[in-house]
Coordinates of C-alpha atoms in Angstrom, one line a residue:
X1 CA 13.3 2.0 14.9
X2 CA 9.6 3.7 14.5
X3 CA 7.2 3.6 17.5
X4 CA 3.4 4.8 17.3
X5 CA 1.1 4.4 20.4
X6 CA -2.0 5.2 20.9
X7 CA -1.4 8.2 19.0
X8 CA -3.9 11.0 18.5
X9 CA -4.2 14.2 16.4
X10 CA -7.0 16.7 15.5
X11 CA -7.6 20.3 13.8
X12 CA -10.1 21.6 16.4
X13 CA -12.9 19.4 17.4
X14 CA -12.3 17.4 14.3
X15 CA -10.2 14.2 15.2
X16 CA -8.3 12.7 12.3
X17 CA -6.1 10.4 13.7
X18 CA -7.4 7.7 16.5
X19 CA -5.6 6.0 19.0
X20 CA -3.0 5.0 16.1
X21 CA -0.3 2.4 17.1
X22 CA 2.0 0.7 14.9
X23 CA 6.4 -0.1 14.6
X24 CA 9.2 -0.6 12.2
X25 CA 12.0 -2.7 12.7
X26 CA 15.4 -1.2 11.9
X27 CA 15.2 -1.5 7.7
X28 CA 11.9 -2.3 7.0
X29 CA 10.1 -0.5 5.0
X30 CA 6.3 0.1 6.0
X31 CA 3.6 2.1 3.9
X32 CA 0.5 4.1 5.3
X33 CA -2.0 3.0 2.6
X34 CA -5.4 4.7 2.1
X35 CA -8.2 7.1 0.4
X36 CA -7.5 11.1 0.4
X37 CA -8.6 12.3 3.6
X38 CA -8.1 9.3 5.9
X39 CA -5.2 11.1 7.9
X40 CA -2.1 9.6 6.7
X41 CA 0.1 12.4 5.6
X42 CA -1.3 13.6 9.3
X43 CA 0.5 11.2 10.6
X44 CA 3.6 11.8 8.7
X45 CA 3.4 15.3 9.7
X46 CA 3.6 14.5 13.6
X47 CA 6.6 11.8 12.6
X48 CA 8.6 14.3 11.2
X49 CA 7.6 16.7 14.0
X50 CA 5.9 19.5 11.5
X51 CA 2.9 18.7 14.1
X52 CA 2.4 17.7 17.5
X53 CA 0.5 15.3 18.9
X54 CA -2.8 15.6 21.2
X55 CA -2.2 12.1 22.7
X56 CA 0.0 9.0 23.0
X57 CA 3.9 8.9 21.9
X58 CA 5.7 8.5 18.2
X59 CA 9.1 7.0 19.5
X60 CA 12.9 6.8 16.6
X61 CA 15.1 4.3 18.1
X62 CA 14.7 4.3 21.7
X63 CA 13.9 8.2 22.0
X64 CA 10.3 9.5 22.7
X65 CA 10.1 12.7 20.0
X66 CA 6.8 13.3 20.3
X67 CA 3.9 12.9 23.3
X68 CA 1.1 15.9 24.6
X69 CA 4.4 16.8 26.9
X70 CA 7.0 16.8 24.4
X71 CA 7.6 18.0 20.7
X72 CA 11.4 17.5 19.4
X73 CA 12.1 19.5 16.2
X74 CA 12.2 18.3 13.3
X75 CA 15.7 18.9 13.0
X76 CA 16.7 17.3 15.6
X77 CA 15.3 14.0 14.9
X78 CA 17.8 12.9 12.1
X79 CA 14.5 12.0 9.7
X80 CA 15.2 12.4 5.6
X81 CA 11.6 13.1 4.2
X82 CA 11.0 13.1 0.2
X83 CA 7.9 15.4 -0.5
X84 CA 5.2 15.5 -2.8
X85 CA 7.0 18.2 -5.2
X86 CA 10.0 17.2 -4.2
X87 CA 10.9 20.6 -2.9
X88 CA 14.7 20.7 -4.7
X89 CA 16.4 23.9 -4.7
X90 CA 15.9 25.3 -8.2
X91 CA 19.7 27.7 -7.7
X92 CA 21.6 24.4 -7.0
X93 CA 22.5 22.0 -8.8
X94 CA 22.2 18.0 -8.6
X95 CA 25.4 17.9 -6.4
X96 CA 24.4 20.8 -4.5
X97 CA 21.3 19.7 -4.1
X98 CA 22.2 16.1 -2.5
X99 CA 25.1 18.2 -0.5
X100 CA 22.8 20.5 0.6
X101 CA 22.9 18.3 4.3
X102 CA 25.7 18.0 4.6
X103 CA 27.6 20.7 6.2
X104 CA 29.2 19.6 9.2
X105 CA 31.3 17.4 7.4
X106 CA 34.8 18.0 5.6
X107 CA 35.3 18.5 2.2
X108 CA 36.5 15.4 1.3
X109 CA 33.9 13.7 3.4
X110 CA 31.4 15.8 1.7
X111 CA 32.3 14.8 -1.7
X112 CA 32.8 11.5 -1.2
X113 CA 29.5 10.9 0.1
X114 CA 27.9 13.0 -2.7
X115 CA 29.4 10.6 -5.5
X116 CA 28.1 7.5 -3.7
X117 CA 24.9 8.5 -3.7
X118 CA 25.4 9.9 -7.7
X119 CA 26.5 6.1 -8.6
X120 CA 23.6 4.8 -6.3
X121 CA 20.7 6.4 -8.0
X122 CA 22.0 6.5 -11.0
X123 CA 22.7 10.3 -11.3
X124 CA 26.3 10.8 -12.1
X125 CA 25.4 11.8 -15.6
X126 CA 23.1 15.1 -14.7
X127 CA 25.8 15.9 -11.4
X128 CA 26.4 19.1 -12.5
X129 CA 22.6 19.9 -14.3
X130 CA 20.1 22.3 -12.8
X131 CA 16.4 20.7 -11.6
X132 CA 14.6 21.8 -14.2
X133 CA 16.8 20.9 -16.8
X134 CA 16.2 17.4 -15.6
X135 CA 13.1 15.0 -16.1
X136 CA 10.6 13.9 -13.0
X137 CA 12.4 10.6 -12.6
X138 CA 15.3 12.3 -12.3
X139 CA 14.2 15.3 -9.8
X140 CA 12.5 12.1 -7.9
X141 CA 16.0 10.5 -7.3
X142 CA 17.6 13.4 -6.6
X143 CA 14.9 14.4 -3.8
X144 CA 15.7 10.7 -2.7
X145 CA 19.8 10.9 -2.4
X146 CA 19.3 14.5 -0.5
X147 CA 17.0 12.6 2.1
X148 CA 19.6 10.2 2.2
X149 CA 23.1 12.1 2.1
X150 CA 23.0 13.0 6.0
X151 CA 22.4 8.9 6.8
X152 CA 19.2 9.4 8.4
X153 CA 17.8 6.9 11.2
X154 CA 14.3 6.8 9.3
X155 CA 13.1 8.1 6.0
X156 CA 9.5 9.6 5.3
X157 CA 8.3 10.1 1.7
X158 CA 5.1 12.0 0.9
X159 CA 3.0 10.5 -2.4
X160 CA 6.7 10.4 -3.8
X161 CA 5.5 9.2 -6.9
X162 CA 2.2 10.4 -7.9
X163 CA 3.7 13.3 -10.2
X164 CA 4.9 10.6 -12.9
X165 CA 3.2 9.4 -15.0
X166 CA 2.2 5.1 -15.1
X167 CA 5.2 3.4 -16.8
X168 CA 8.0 5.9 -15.2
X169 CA 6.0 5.3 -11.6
X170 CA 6.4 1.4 -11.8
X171 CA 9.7 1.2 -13.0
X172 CA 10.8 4.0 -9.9
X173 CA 9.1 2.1 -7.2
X174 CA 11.4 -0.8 -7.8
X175 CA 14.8 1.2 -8.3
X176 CA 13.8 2.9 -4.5
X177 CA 13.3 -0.1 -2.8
X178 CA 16.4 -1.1 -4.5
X179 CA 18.1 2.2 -3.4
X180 CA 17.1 1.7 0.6
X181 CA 17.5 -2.0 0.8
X182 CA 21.3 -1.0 -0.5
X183 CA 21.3 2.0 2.3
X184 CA 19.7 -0.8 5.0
X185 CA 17.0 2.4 5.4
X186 CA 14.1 2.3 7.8
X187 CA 11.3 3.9 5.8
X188 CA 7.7 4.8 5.9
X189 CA 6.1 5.8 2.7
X190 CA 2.4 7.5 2.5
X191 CA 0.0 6.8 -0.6
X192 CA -3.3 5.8 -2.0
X193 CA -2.1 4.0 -4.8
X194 CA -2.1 -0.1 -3.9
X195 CA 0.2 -0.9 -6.5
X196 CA 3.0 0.8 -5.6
X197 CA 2.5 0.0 -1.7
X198 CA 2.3 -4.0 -2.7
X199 CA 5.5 -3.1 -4.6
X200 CA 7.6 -1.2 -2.1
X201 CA 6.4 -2.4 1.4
X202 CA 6.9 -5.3 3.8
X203 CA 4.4 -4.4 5.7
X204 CA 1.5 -2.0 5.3
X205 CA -1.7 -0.1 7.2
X206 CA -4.1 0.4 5.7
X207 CA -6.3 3.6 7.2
X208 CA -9.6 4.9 7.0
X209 CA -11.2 7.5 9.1
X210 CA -7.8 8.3 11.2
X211 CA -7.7 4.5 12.3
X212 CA -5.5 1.6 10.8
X213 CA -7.7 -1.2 9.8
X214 CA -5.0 -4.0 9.3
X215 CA -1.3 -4.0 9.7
X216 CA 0.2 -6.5 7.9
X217 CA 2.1 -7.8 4.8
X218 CA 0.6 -7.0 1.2
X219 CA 0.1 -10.7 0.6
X220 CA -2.1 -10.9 4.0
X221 CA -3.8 -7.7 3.1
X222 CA -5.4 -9.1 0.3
X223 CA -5.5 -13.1 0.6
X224 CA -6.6 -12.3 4.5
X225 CA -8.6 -9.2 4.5
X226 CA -9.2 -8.1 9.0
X227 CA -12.7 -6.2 7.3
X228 CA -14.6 -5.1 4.6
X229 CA -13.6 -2.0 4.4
X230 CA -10.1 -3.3 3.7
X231 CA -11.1 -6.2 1.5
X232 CA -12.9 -3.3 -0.8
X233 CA -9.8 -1.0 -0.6
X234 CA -7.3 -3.7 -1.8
X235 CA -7.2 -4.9 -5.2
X236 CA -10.1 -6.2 -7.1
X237 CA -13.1 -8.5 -6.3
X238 CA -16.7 -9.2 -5.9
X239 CA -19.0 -10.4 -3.2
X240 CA -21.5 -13.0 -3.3
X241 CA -24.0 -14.2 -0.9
X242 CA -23.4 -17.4 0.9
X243 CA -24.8 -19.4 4.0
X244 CA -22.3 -21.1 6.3
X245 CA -23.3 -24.5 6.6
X246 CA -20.6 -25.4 9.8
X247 CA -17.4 -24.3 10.9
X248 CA -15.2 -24.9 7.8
X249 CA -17.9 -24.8 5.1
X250 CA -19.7 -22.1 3.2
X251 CA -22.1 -22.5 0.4
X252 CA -22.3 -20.3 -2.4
X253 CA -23.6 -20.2 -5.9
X254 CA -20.8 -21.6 -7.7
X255 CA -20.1 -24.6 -5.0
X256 CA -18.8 -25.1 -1.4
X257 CA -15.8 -23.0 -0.1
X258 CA -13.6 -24.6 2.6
X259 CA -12.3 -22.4 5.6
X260 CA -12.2 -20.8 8.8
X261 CA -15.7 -18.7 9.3
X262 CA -16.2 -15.1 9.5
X263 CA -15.0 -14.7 13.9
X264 CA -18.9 -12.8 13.6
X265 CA -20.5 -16.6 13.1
X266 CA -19.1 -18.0 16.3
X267 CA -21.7 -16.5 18.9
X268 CA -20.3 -19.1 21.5
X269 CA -16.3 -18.7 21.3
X270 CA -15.8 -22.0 20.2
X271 CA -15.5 -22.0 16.8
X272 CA -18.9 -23.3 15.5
X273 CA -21.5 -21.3 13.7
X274 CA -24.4 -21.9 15.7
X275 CA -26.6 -19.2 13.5
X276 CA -27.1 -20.5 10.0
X277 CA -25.3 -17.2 8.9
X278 CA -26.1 -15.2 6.2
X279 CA -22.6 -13.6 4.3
X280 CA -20.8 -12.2 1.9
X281 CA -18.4 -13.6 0.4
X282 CA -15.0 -12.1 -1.4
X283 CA -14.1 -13.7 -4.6
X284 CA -11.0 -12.5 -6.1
X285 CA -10.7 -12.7 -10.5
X286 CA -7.5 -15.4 -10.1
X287 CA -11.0 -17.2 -8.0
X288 CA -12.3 -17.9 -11.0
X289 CA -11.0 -19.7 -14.0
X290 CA -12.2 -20.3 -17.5
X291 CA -13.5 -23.9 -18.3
X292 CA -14.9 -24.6 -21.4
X293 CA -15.2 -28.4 -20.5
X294 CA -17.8 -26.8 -17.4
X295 CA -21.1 -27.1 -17.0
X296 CA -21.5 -23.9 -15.1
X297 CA -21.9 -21.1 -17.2
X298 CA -21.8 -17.1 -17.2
X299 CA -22.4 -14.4 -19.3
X300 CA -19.7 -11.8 -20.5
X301 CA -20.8 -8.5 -19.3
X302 CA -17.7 -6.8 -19.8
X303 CA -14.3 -7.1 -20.6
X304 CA -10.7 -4.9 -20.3
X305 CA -7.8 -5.8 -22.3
X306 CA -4.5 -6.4 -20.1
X307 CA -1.9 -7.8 -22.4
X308 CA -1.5 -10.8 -21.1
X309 CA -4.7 -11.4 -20.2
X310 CA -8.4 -9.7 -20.0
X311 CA -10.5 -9.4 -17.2
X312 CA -14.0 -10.2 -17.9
X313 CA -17.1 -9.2 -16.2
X314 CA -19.1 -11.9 -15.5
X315 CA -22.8 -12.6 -15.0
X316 CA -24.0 -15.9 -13.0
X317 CA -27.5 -17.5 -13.4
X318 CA -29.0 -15.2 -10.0
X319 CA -27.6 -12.3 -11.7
X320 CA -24.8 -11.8 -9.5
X321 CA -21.8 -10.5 -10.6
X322 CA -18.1 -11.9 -10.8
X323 CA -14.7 -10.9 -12.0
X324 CA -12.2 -13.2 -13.7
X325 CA -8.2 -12.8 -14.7
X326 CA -8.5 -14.9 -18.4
X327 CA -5.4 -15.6 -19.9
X328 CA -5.4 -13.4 -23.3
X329 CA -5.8 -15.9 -26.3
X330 CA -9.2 -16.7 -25.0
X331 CA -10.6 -13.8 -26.5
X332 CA -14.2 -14.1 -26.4
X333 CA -17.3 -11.5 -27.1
X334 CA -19.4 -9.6 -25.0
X335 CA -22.7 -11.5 -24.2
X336 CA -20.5 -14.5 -24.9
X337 CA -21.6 -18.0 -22.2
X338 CA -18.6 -19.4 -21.2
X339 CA -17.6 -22.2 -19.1
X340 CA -15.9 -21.6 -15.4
X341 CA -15.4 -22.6 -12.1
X342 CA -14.5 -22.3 -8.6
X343 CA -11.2 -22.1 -7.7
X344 CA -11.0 -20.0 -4.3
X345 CA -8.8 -22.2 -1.9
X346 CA -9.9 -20.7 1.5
X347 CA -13.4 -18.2 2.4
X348 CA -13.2 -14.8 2.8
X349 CA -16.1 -13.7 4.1
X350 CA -18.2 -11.2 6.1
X351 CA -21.4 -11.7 8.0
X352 CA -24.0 -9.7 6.3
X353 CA -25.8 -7.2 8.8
X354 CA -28.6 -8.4 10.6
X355 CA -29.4 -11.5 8.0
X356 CA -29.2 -15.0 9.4
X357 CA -30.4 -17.8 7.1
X358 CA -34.0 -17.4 5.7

């Protein structure tokens, strides 16, 4: 449904998105993820045709839209895009809003199509209410059933939910994915925040510096991290040194991790570490459990309160540091020793620069 190859854009000599290539299948839904100014609403922008491209081609269905010789405007590409503010018409209301597409149909047509996208998103209450007699969770799913009203090949939505505040955010996040599963809507969503791509995408890219750095599902993105950058981006973790000892082992402080080694180890191409490599390697806090019955202790450095758990701070013999997801009723001071151990079930690691082993 979505095709981006090799695609290009800059604002003068400054280039902000690099040789970008990535798809969509017809009703999945895929997520740009990454920091303020890493070129992903850029790349929205030339989607939707606000921009054009200086190179390669940004294909809907099986119809080239955009390329250096051709821009197709943006109404003419049948996109629904959700912004930022959500942009609603402040003289209309909710109906009016969502029926604001919708012109080259009938009446009837019209209406009907308005009142199944009130019962879909929940709105038939406020159908007749203006936008700013309405709260931002509402304004949000109006914004949504506008995009949608016209039946859009692809939908685009812009930091949709970054104007809400924590609790209203989560709970939104899974009544849209709800809402375009139920439409069978191709979407691409754009946002820095990692919790609410993990909770709307099946797949995701994660950018930095105009480039994607991995394409892939949230569970790869963080069990499988393609590079540092990306295993620093997505969720939470720490690195410790480590030497690989062969191709399936690496030693760190806390014991041996079995797995495939960093594809920087295997100078030859045949899967052996023939360096003694020097790495880092990512632990995640679910890596490390509480133990009191283990020998191996560390010090509480820190420690933040989740509800159902905390997640402490912890400090090895070295010096190093570690995080670790404890369940709640182990509520224990900081500067606290307490027992843990090792419970990583695959390495994640990353040859450190220029070390091999001492």
């Amino acid at each position: 449904m979505l095709k981006l190859d090799q695609v290009s854009q800059a604002y003068g000599s400054r280039e902000v998105v690099k040789n970008l290539s990535f798809n969509l299948l017809p009703g999945q839904i895929g997520c740009l993820l990454g920091p303020s100014g890493c070129g992903k609403t850029t790349v929205l922008r030339c989607i939707a045709g606000f921009e054009p491209v200086a190179a390669g081609l940004i294909a809907i269905g099986n119809e080239t839209v955009s390329s250096p010789a051709r821009l197709t405007p943006p109404e003419k590409r049948r996109i629904g895009m959700v912004f930022q503010d959500y942009a609603l018409f402040p003289h209309l209301s909710v109906t009016g809003n969502i029926a604001f597409g919708l012109g080259a149909l009938g009446k009837q047509e019209k209406q009907e199509r308005v009142d199944e996208l009130l019962a879909l998103t929940g709105l038939l209450d406020t159908a007749n209410k203006y936008p700013h007699q309405l709260s931002g969770g509402q304004q949000q799913r109006v914004a949504l059933a506008r995009a949608l009203a016209p039946r859009p090949r692809l939908l685009l939505m812009d930091e949709p939910f970054s104007n809400l505040d924590v609790e209203l955010r989560e709970r939104l996040t899974q009544e849209v994915r709800d809402i375009l599963r139920r439409e069978g809507m191709t979407a691409l969503i754009v946002t820095h925040d990692q919790n609410e791509a993990f909770a709307l995408a099946d797949v995701v890219g994660v950018m930095h510096e105009g480039a994607i750095q991995q394409w892939d599902t949230p569970y790869n993105l963080y069990h499988q991290p393609a590079n540092r950058f990306v295993a620093d981006f997505v969720g939470q973790g720490a690195f410790l040194p480590g030497l690989v000892l062969n191709n399936e082992m690496v030693e760190i402080e806390l014991g041996v991790l079995h797995g495939v080694i960093p594809t920087d180890c295997d100078a030859t191409g045949c899967g052996q570490c023939v360096l003694d490599c020097c790495v880092d390697v990512l632990l995640r806090p679910d890596d490390i459990v509480h133990d009191d019955d283990s020998l191996l202790q560390a010090e509480i450095e820190n420690k933040a309160f989740r509800g159902a758990d905390f997640l402490y701070t912890l400090k090895l013999p070295s010096g190093a540091r570690v995080l670790s997801l404890v369940p709640s009723h182990h509520d224990h001071a900081i500067g606290e020793h307490i027992g843990i151990k090792l419970a990583a079930d695959h390495v994640v690691a990353f040859r450190r620069a220029g070390a091999n082993a001492p």
